[in-house]
Amino acid sequence: MKKGYLLGLAIGLLASVGAQAQTYATKYSRPVSEVMKDVAQRFGVRFKFDANVDTAGVQLTYADFRIRPYSLEQTLDNICKHFDWNWWKQTGNLYKIKLYEYPRRHEDEGRQMLDWLAKKYSDKAEWEQRREVLRREVRQRLEIDSFLDSCVKGGKPILSKVRKHDGYTTQNICLELTPGQHVFGTIYTSLKKGHKPLIVCPDGHWPSRYRDDEQQRLATLARMGAICVDFDLYGYSQSKEEVGDHHSARAHIYQAACGLKLLDWMLTNRAKEIDTTRVAANGGSGGGTHTVLLALLDRRITCSAPVVHVASHFDGGCPCESGMPVQLAGGGTCEAELAALIAPQPLLLVSDGGDWTSTTPELEFPFIKRIFSFYGAADKVRNVHLPAERHDFGPSKRQAVYDFFADVFGLDRSMIDESKVTLETEDQLRTKL
């Protein structure tokens, strides 16, 4: 009898303490792990916490007041922002909780950004005023001009022997950009006679530029009649041997400078082969970021084809894409507006249903098309959307690129046959220093 009485008293005291804890004096604090369990049960969802999100022993003040019974999203906003977290809808009823990421926003925020930007210009004159502000401020925020001033002047490139294949050749190129650090790339040249278009191809966060799909794309474009040149992502492939950490603000500047230096070298030293009215940038993912940036920074680019990249709610999740605050230019901008700076010259957007470009047909493409319409050139921007595909540079995405350049540069469609491409080894594509 005594034991039962003491147990009942203890339970009563604990309940009393719990009740007292939920007061103004204690800021209505509860363990956040308990709150998230309650939210999951209330709304019939599941939560997955990123490895960097630690809920052990973490208290949430005014916990129950943050719950909005009519809105899961507002509830999650109220909880996550307290800890500098963010939530992301996954498949089904699963939500992922991650640390706040400054380059990544929700789709609705992208829609609001585009609506806000669209009100800034209603005609060509207003747009061109905005465009010049963006060009100037992006250069300033990227600090690209002072970096280029510090680069090695002159100097001879290291060029490998030319290797001949079916309809094209390959040749490795290495330029010293800053003392002891180089741009490593490969030039794919068509065997067709006459002036050829040039396509500069920044690489993304794929394993390396030696991969099959990179060679297939550049070699096929060369067989079709172009000259293509790719180059290492900063700290990837051969560049990795010279660079300590890819994840740095310097990667953003350096990668942009690599594209500019290669473009300049090609137009200067291969001038007799290149048609300067047909100069393009083309890359996927992080290479898409730098495709947009290269077209923005250098007006010699007359055509742009960013693949699986352009979104109003994502700036690129790596410092090589957002390490410098270029998205703050003009009081705030986004990749969709920056991509539109090439208007009225041709622009291709390749998107899919399995990454941040899933919104392109309904958000980014109409926004960009409106800007092109200021020039009477709405037909100069196109979107190839692949709703069943995910984030890669697969065959259908490469086909979209081939079709685009066949149309805008007059390349030879009959040469689209990736089986004719010779896949070279990493050793063949490396420069011997």
XYZ file of C-alpha atoms in Angstrom:
433
model
C 0.000 0.000 0.000
C 2.839 2.332 0.908
C 4.686 1.558 -2.367
C 1.587 2.269 -4.428
C 1.044 5.543 -2.612
C 4.645 6.660 -3.185
C 4.511 5.701 -6.882
C 1.270 7.630 -7.331
C 2.775 10.628 -5.557
C 5.867 10.517 -7.805
C 3.756 10.383 -10.946
C 1.672 13.277 -9.669
C 4.782 15.331 -8.962
C 6.195 14.608 -12.439
C 2.930 15.625 -14.026
C 2.948 18.775 -11.943
C 6.502 19.589 -13.019
C 5.554 18.953 -16.673
C 2.546 21.215 -16.352
C 4.650 23.914 -14.692
C 7.241 23.620 -17.479
C 4.638 24.689 -20.039
C 4.346 28.283 -18.833
C 5.462 31.722 -19.848
C 8.207 31.493 -17.191
C 9.829 28.581 -19.045
C 9.023 29.998 -22.513
C 6.763 26.976 -23.069
C 9.890 24.963 -23.852
C 9.776 21.361 -25.060
C 12.380 19.012 -26.590
C 12.312 19.603 -30.330
C 12.455 15.856 -30.970
C 9.130 15.467 -29.141
C 7.601 18.379 -31.007
C 8.606 16.892 -34.364
C 7.054 13.559 -33.376
C 3.830 15.376 -32.521
C 3.890 17.248 -35.847
C 4.504 14.020 -37.742
C 1.517 12.373 -36.061
C -0.756 15.386 -36.437
C -0.131 15.797 -40.187
C 0.521 12.155 -41.095
C 4.052 12.709 -42.395
C 7.557 11.402 -41.767
C 10.758 13.327 -41.115
C 14.322 12.490 -42.083
C 17.037 14.553 -40.420
C 20.228 15.387 -42.274
C 23.436 14.239 -40.583
C 24.272 17.850 -39.702
C 20.981 18.380 -37.861
C 21.320 17.253 -34.237
C 18.145 17.243 -32.146
C 19.573 15.462 -29.096
C 18.832 17.504 -25.979
C 17.742 20.518 -28.035
C 14.854 22.530 -26.607
C 12.327 24.508 -28.624
C 10.874 27.597 -26.968
C 7.172 28.431 -27.356
C 6.964 24.994 -28.909
C 3.239 24.355 -29.207
C 2.545 27.927 -30.280
C 4.664 27.347 -33.384
C 2.283 24.662 -34.624
C -0.272 25.849 -37.163
C -3.022 23.215 -37.267
C -4.060 24.377 -40.739
C -0.603 24.331 -42.360
C 2.267 21.859 -42.143
C 4.523 24.188 -44.157
C 4.016 27.169 -41.831
C 4.534 24.887 -38.849
C 7.832 23.675 -40.254
C 8.852 27.246 -41.086
C 8.217 28.305 -37.491
C 10.247 25.430 -36.087
C 13.104 25.270 -38.561
C 13.898 28.967 -38.735
C 14.409 29.013 -34.970
C 17.387 26.667 -35.445
C 18.601 27.886 -38.861
C 17.228 24.699 -40.421
C 15.038 24.285 -43.475
C 12.596 21.639 -44.658
C 12.325 20.014 -48.065
C 9.486 17.928 -49.445
C 10.692 14.557 -50.699
C 8.601 11.814 -52.292
C 5.335 10.675 -50.728
C 4.834 11.942 -47.187
C 8.558 12.261 -46.380
C 10.124 15.580 -45.439
C 13.847 16.167 -45.013
C 15.171 18.570 -42.387
C 18.525 20.157 -43.297
C 20.695 23.047 -42.238
C 19.818 26.338 -43.917
C 21.439 26.701 -47.346
C 21.709 30.247 -48.677
C 21.621 29.291 -52.415
C 18.557 27.043 -52.118
C 14.962 28.195 -51.707
C 11.487 26.740 -52.024
C 9.722 26.782 -55.373
C 7.188 29.315 -54.152
C 10.036 31.664 -53.250
C 11.303 31.324 -56.800
C 7.854 32.241 -58.098
C 7.764 35.296 -55.839
C 11.246 36.336 -56.995
C 10.247 36.136 -60.658
C 7.061 38.104 -59.984
C 9.111 40.790 -58.210
C 11.675 40.945 -61.009
C 9.036 41.063 -63.762
C 7.664 44.295 -62.316
C 11.045 45.991 -62.808
C 10.786 46.136 -66.603
C 7.914 46.289 -69.024
C 9.801 46.917 -72.256
C 13.170 46.609 -73.975
C 14.518 49.952 -72.726
C 13.790 49.187 -69.066
C 15.193 45.700 -69.425
C 18.429 46.925 -70.987
C 18.936 49.389 -68.133
C 18.520 46.499 -65.708
C 20.809 44.296 -67.810
C 23.691 46.782 -67.666
C 23.346 47.105 -63.893
C 23.510 43.327 -63.559
C 26.520 42.976 -65.865
C 28.429 45.624 -63.921
C 27.536 44.444 -60.427
C 28.106 40.739 -61.141
C 31.649 41.571 -62.299
C 32.210 43.651 -59.181
C 30.827 41.088 -56.752
C 32.736 38.280 -58.454
C 35.912 40.396 -58.312
C 36.793 38.944 -61.692
C 38.652 41.949 -63.109
C 41.165 42.206 -60.273
C 41.682 38.444 -60.475
C 42.326 38.576 -64.211
C 44.815 41.396 -63.621
C 46.734 39.068 -61.292
C 46.866 36.218 -63.815
C 49.991 35.201 -65.710
C 50.427 37.383 -68.785
C 51.622 35.807 -72.004
C 53.292 32.456 -71.609
C 53.156 29.582 -74.021
C 50.484 26.912 -73.704
C 51.383 23.268 -73.468
C 49.781 21.489 -76.391
C 49.826 17.737 -76.900
C 50.165 16.057 -80.253
C 46.969 16.064 -82.310
C 45.101 12.730 -82.257
C 42.973 11.979 -85.312
C 39.602 10.204 -85.095
C 36.507 9.658 -87.260
C 35.577 13.183 -88.387
C 37.443 15.071 -85.664
C 40.701 15.471 -83.780
C 41.580 15.885 -80.123
C 44.418 17.852 -78.591
C 45.117 18.601 -74.944
C 45.766 22.181 -73.892
C 47.252 23.592 -70.696
C 47.441 27.317 -69.883
C 49.112 28.738 -66.777
C 46.466 30.929 -65.179
C 48.145 31.932 -61.917
C 51.719 31.056 -60.909
C 51.861 27.284 -60.498
C 48.188 26.690 -61.302
C 46.859 25.806 -64.731
C 43.773 25.390 -66.888
C 43.687 21.814 -68.187
C 41.452 20.999 -71.138
C 40.992 19.205 -74.437
C 40.164 20.721 -77.831
C 37.852 18.709 -80.121
C 38.133 19.982 -83.712
C 35.989 19.126 -86.716
C 37.737 17.883 -89.843
C 35.258 19.838 -91.955
C 36.758 22.685 -93.962
C 35.956 26.356 -93.487
C 35.249 28.551 -90.476
C 33.718 26.651 -87.589
C 31.670 27.660 -84.566
C 33.397 27.512 -81.179
C 31.689 25.940 -78.150
C 33.342 26.430 -74.737
C 32.231 23.707 -72.312
C 32.649 24.319 -68.562
C 32.478 21.092 -66.559
C 30.134 20.347 -63.671
C 30.322 18.221 -60.537
C 30.515 14.942 -62.388
C 33.378 12.541 -61.539
C 35.725 14.131 -64.092
C 35.826 15.603 -67.589
C 37.327 12.290 -68.770
C 33.941 10.572 -68.457
C 32.210 8.987 -71.450
C 29.280 11.392 -71.839
C 31.599 14.424 -71.916
C 33.680 12.905 -74.691
C 30.588 11.741 -76.570
C 29.037 15.207 -76.516
C 32.101 17.233 -77.483
C 33.293 14.743 -80.100
C 29.841 14.524 -81.689
C 29.537 18.312 -81.862
C 32.994 18.352 -83.470
C 31.977 15.686 -85.977
C 28.956 17.881 -86.767
C 31.263 20.776 -87.637
C 32.226 22.626 -84.440
C 35.353 23.228 -82.392
C 34.749 22.408 -78.730
C 36.994 22.894 -75.720
C 36.347 21.672 -72.193
C 38.373 22.227 -69.035
C 38.716 20.843 -65.540
C 36.433 21.959 -62.777
C 38.579 23.732 -60.189
C 40.042 21.021 -57.948
C 38.736 18.148 -60.091
C 40.564 15.842 -62.549
C 44.116 17.066 -63.176
C 43.418 20.380 -61.440
C 43.014 18.401 -58.202
C 46.769 17.869 -58.108
C 47.339 21.625 -57.852
C 44.362 22.752 -55.766
C 43.802 22.006 -52.109
C 40.071 22.550 -51.636
C 37.405 22.861 -54.307
C 34.926 24.230 -51.749
C 36.139 27.809 -51.572
C 35.097 31.245 -52.790
C 38.207 31.231 -54.963
C 36.733 28.327 -56.949
C 33.935 30.613 -58.161
C 36.345 33.253 -59.465
C 38.936 30.795 -60.745
C 36.436 28.711 -62.685
C 35.010 31.787 -64.374
C 38.523 32.973 -65.232
C 39.375 29.577 -66.751
C 36.506 29.892 -69.209
C 37.415 33.468 -70.097
C 41.109 32.666 -70.609
C 40.395 29.643 -72.794
C 37.857 31.596 -74.824
C 40.364 34.396 -75.328
C 43.154 32.004 -76.307
C 40.973 30.125 -78.789
C 39.684 33.290 -80.476
C 43.196 34.729 -80.664
C 45.250 31.689 -81.640
C 42.714 29.730 -83.686
C 41.190 32.798 -85.341
C 41.696 31.465 -88.868
C 39.446 28.484 -88.101
C 36.724 30.081 -85.991
C 33.610 31.970 -87.035
C 33.402 34.658 -84.343
C 29.680 35.165 -85.027
C 29.073 31.620 -83.778
C 30.556 31.299 -80.278
C 28.700 29.397 -77.569
C 28.914 28.113 -74.017
C 27.445 24.741 -73.046
C 27.649 22.811 -69.793
C 25.526 20.839 -67.356
C 24.772 21.212 -63.654
C 27.634 23.301 -62.180
C 28.855 23.608 -65.752
C 25.452 25.141 -66.492
C 26.076 27.756 -63.806
C 29.326 28.700 -65.503
C 27.704 28.588 -68.935
C 25.336 31.335 -67.758
C 28.175 33.234 -66.091
C 30.481 33.022 -69.105
C 27.781 34.398 -71.424
C 27.146 37.208 -68.952
C 30.820 38.148 -68.558
C 31.924 37.974 -72.195
C 29.791 39.456 -74.943
C 31.669 37.459 -77.566
C 29.450 34.536 -76.527
C 26.580 34.574 -79.033
C 24.676 31.501 -77.877
C 24.136 29.722 -74.553
C 22.978 26.216 -73.623
C 22.892 25.550 -69.862
C 21.695 22.015 -69.095
C 19.925 20.869 -65.878
C 20.772 24.081 -64.099
C 18.635 27.215 -64.513
C 16.158 27.733 -61.655
C 14.710 30.749 -59.874
C 14.961 29.026 -56.489
C 18.456 27.518 -56.672
C 21.742 29.269 -57.407
C 23.962 26.193 -57.341
C 24.830 24.486 -54.093
C 28.624 24.675 -54.316
C 30.945 27.622 -53.566
C 32.258 27.346 -57.138
C 28.774 28.513 -58.179
C 27.792 30.808 -55.308
C 30.999 31.427 -53.351
C 30.911 35.077 -54.354
C 27.651 37.033 -53.865
C 26.739 37.547 -57.517
C 23.059 36.786 -56.808
C 22.872 39.995 -54.746
C 23.589 42.090 -57.848
C 20.941 44.647 -58.778
C 19.278 44.431 -55.380
C 18.756 40.691 -55.846
C 18.605 38.392 -58.848
C 18.463 34.703 -59.742
C 19.801 32.314 -62.363
C 16.734 32.717 -64.587
C 17.279 36.458 -64.897
C 21.036 36.054 -65.367
C 20.462 33.485 -68.137
C 18.166 35.977 -69.892
C 20.998 38.509 -70.218
C 22.015 36.836 -73.486
C 18.723 37.899 -75.130
C 18.010 38.185 -78.003
C 20.711 35.662 -78.931
C 19.783 31.944 -78.870
C 19.324 30.208 -75.528
C 18.548 26.560 -74.773
C 17.278 25.383 -71.382
C 17.310 21.616 -70.821
C 15.381 20.565 -67.734
C 13.996 17.410 -66.117
C 11.491 16.288 -63.532
C 14.000 14.915 -61.047
C 15.882 18.005 -59.870
C 15.451 21.742 -59.250
C 14.755 22.337 -62.962
C 11.384 20.586 -62.672
C 9.742 24.034 -62.521
C 11.371 25.339 -65.729
C 8.349 24.928 -68.071
C 5.957 26.763 -65.755
C 8.250 29.316 -64.043
C 11.637 30.088 -65.556
C 10.917 29.508 -69.247
C 7.896 31.870 -69.465
C 9.805 34.517 -67.489
C 12.803 34.352 -69.841
C 10.606 34.147 -72.937
C 8.948 37.430 -71.937
C 12.344 39.149 -71.909
C 13.164 37.715 -75.335
C 9.802 39.022 -76.574
C 11.007 42.588 -75.874
C 13.242 42.024 -78.933
C 10.647 40.184 -80.983
C 12.770 37.074 -80.418
C 10.603 34.796 -78.291
C 11.405 31.984 -80.707
C 15.132 32.312 -79.924
C 14.746 30.694 -76.481
C 13.642 27.082 -76.189
C 13.072 24.610 -73.392
C 13.475 20.858 -73.768
C 11.844 19.367 -70.683
C 12.225 15.684 -69.788
C 9.777 15.067 -66.926
C 10.637 11.387 -66.421
C 14.395 11.979 -66.160
C 16.727 12.932 -63.346
C 19.870 15.023 -62.923
C 22.448 13.882 -65.470
C 23.777 14.594 -68.953
C 22.237 11.492 -70.506
C 21.529 10.655 -74.174
C 18.277 12.635 -74.518
C 19.855 15.728 -72.987
C 22.809 15.438 -75.341
C 20.380 14.997 -78.249
C 18.667 18.236 -77.253
C 22.057 19.969 -77.405
C 22.850 18.472 -80.830
C 19.484 19.572 -82.221
C 19.904 23.074 -80.846
C 23.343 23.652 -82.312
C 22.307 22.058 -85.612
C 19.568 24.690 -85.801
C 21.387 27.804 -84.600
C 24.887 27.062 -85.956
C 23.937 25.047 -89.015
C 25.820 21.940 -87.860
C 25.511 18.698 -89.792
C 22.761 16.496 -88.324
C 23.880 13.516 -90.410
C 26.982 13.280 -88.197
C 25.020 12.652 -84.993
C 26.254 9.164 -84.201
C 27.912 8.673 -80.824
C 29.048 5.168 -81.790
C 31.641 6.850 -84.009
C 33.274 8.545 -81.017
C 36.602 7.187 -79.789
C 36.550 7.126 -75.990
C 40.025 8.086 -74.856
C 41.661 7.118 -71.582
C 42.360 9.454 -68.704
C 46.060 9.222 -69.496
C 45.429 10.369 -73.077
C 43.386 13.371 -71.896
C 45.896 14.524 -69.293
C 48.584 17.095 -70.039
C 52.160 16.058 -69.389
C 53.734 18.966 -67.498
